[in-house]
Short mmCIF file of C-alpha atoms in Angstrom, two decimals:
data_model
loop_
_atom_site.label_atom_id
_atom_site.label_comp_id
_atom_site.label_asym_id
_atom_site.label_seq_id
_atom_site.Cartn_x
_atom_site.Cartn_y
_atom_site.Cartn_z
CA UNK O 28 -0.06 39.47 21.95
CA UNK O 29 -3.56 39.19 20.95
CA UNK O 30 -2.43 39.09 17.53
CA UNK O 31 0.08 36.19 18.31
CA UNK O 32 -2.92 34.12 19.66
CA UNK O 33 -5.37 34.87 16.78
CA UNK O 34 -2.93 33.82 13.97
CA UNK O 35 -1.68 30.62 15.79
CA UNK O 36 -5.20 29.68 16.42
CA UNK O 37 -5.90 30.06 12.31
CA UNK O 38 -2.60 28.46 11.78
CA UNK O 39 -3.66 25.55 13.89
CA UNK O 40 -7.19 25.32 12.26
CA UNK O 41 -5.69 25.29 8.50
CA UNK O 42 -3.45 22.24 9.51
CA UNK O 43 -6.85 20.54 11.29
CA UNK O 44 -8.20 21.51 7.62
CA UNK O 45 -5.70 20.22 5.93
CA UNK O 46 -5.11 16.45 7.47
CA UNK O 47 -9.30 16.23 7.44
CA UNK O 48 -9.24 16.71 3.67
CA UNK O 49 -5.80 14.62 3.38
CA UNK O 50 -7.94 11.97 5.48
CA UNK O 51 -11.34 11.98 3.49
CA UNK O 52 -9.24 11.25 0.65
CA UNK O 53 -7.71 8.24 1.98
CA UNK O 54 -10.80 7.07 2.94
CA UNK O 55 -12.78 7.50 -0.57
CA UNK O 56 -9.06 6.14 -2.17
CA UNK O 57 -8.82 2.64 -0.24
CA UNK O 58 -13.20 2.25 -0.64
CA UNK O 59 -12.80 2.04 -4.36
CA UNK O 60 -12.55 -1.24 -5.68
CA UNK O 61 -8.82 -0.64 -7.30
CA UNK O 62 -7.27 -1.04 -4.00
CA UNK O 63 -5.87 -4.71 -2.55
CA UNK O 64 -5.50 -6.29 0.34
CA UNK O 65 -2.59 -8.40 -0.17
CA UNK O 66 -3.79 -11.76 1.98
CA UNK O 67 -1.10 -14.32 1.12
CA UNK O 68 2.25 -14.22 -0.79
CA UNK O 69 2.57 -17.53 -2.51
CA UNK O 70 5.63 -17.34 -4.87
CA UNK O 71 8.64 -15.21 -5.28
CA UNK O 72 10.74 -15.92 -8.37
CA UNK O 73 13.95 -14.23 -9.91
CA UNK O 74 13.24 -13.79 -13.03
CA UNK O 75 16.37 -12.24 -15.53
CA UNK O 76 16.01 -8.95 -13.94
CA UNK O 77 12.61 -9.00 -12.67
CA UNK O 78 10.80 -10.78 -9.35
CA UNK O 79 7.37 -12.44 -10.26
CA UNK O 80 5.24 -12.64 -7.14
CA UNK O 81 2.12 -14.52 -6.87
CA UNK O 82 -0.14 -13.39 -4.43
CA UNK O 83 -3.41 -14.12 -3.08
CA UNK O 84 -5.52 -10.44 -2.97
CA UNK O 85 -8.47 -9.25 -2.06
CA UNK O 86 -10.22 -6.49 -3.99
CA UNK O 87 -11.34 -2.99 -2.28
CA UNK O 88 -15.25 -2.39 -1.59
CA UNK O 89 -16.76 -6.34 -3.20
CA UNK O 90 -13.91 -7.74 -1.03
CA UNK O 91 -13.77 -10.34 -4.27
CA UNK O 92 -10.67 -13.25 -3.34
CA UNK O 93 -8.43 -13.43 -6.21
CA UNK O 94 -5.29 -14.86 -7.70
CA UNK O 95 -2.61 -11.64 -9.08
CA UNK O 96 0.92 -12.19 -10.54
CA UNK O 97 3.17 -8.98 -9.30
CA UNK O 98 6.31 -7.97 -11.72
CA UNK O 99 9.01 -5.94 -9.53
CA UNK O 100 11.82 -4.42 -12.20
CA UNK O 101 14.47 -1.98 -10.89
CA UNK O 102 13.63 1.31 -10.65
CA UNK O 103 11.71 1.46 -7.84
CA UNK O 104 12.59 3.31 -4.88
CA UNK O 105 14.20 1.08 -2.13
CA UNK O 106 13.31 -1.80 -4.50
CA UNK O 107 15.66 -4.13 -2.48
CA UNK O 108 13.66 -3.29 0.46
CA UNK O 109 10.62 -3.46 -1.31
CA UNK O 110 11.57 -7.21 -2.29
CA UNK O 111 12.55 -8.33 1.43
CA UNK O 112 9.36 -7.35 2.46
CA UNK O 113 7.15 -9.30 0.09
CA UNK O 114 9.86 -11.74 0.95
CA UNK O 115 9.25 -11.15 4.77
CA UNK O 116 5.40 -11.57 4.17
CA UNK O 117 5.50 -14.65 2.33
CA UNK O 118 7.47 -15.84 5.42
CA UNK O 119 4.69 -14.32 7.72
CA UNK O 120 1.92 -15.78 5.45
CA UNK O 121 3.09 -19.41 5.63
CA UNK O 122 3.31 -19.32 9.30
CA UNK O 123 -0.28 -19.65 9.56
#
């Protein structure tokens, strides 16, 4: 019984481990200056068999406001759901 109790107690403390490192990655990933922040969506176009999507971004740690053209070709997992919701935030972004 005691035994039980010992090795779910090192079970749980390898998963608390675990999701601290998983987290502390996240964090140092979306600090860098390669991540976006997708503010506004200002275009979608159907290109041959592409979407262009113009978007207004702004740039991980300098938080730096720029203008970024998006190309969407299939491939993409879910990519039809993947272009209702840029389509769904351009919707969102021009109700403000």
């Amino acid at each position: 019984m005691g035994a039980a109790i010992l090795k779910k107690g090192e079970q749980d403390r390898q998963r608390d481990q675990q999701l601290l490192i998983h987290d502390s990655y996240l964090h140092t990933q979306l600090n860098k200056n390669n991540c976006w922040k997708i503010l506004e969506i200002e275009d979608i176009v159907s290109k041959k068999d592409c979407y262009r999507i113009r978007c207004l971004i702004e740039k991980g740690r300098s938080r730096k406001k720029c203008r970024k053209t998006l190309y969407l070709r299939p491939g993409y997992n879910n990519y039809d759901q993947l272009i209702r919701c840029f389509e769904y935030l351009r919707v969102c972004s021009k109700k403000k």
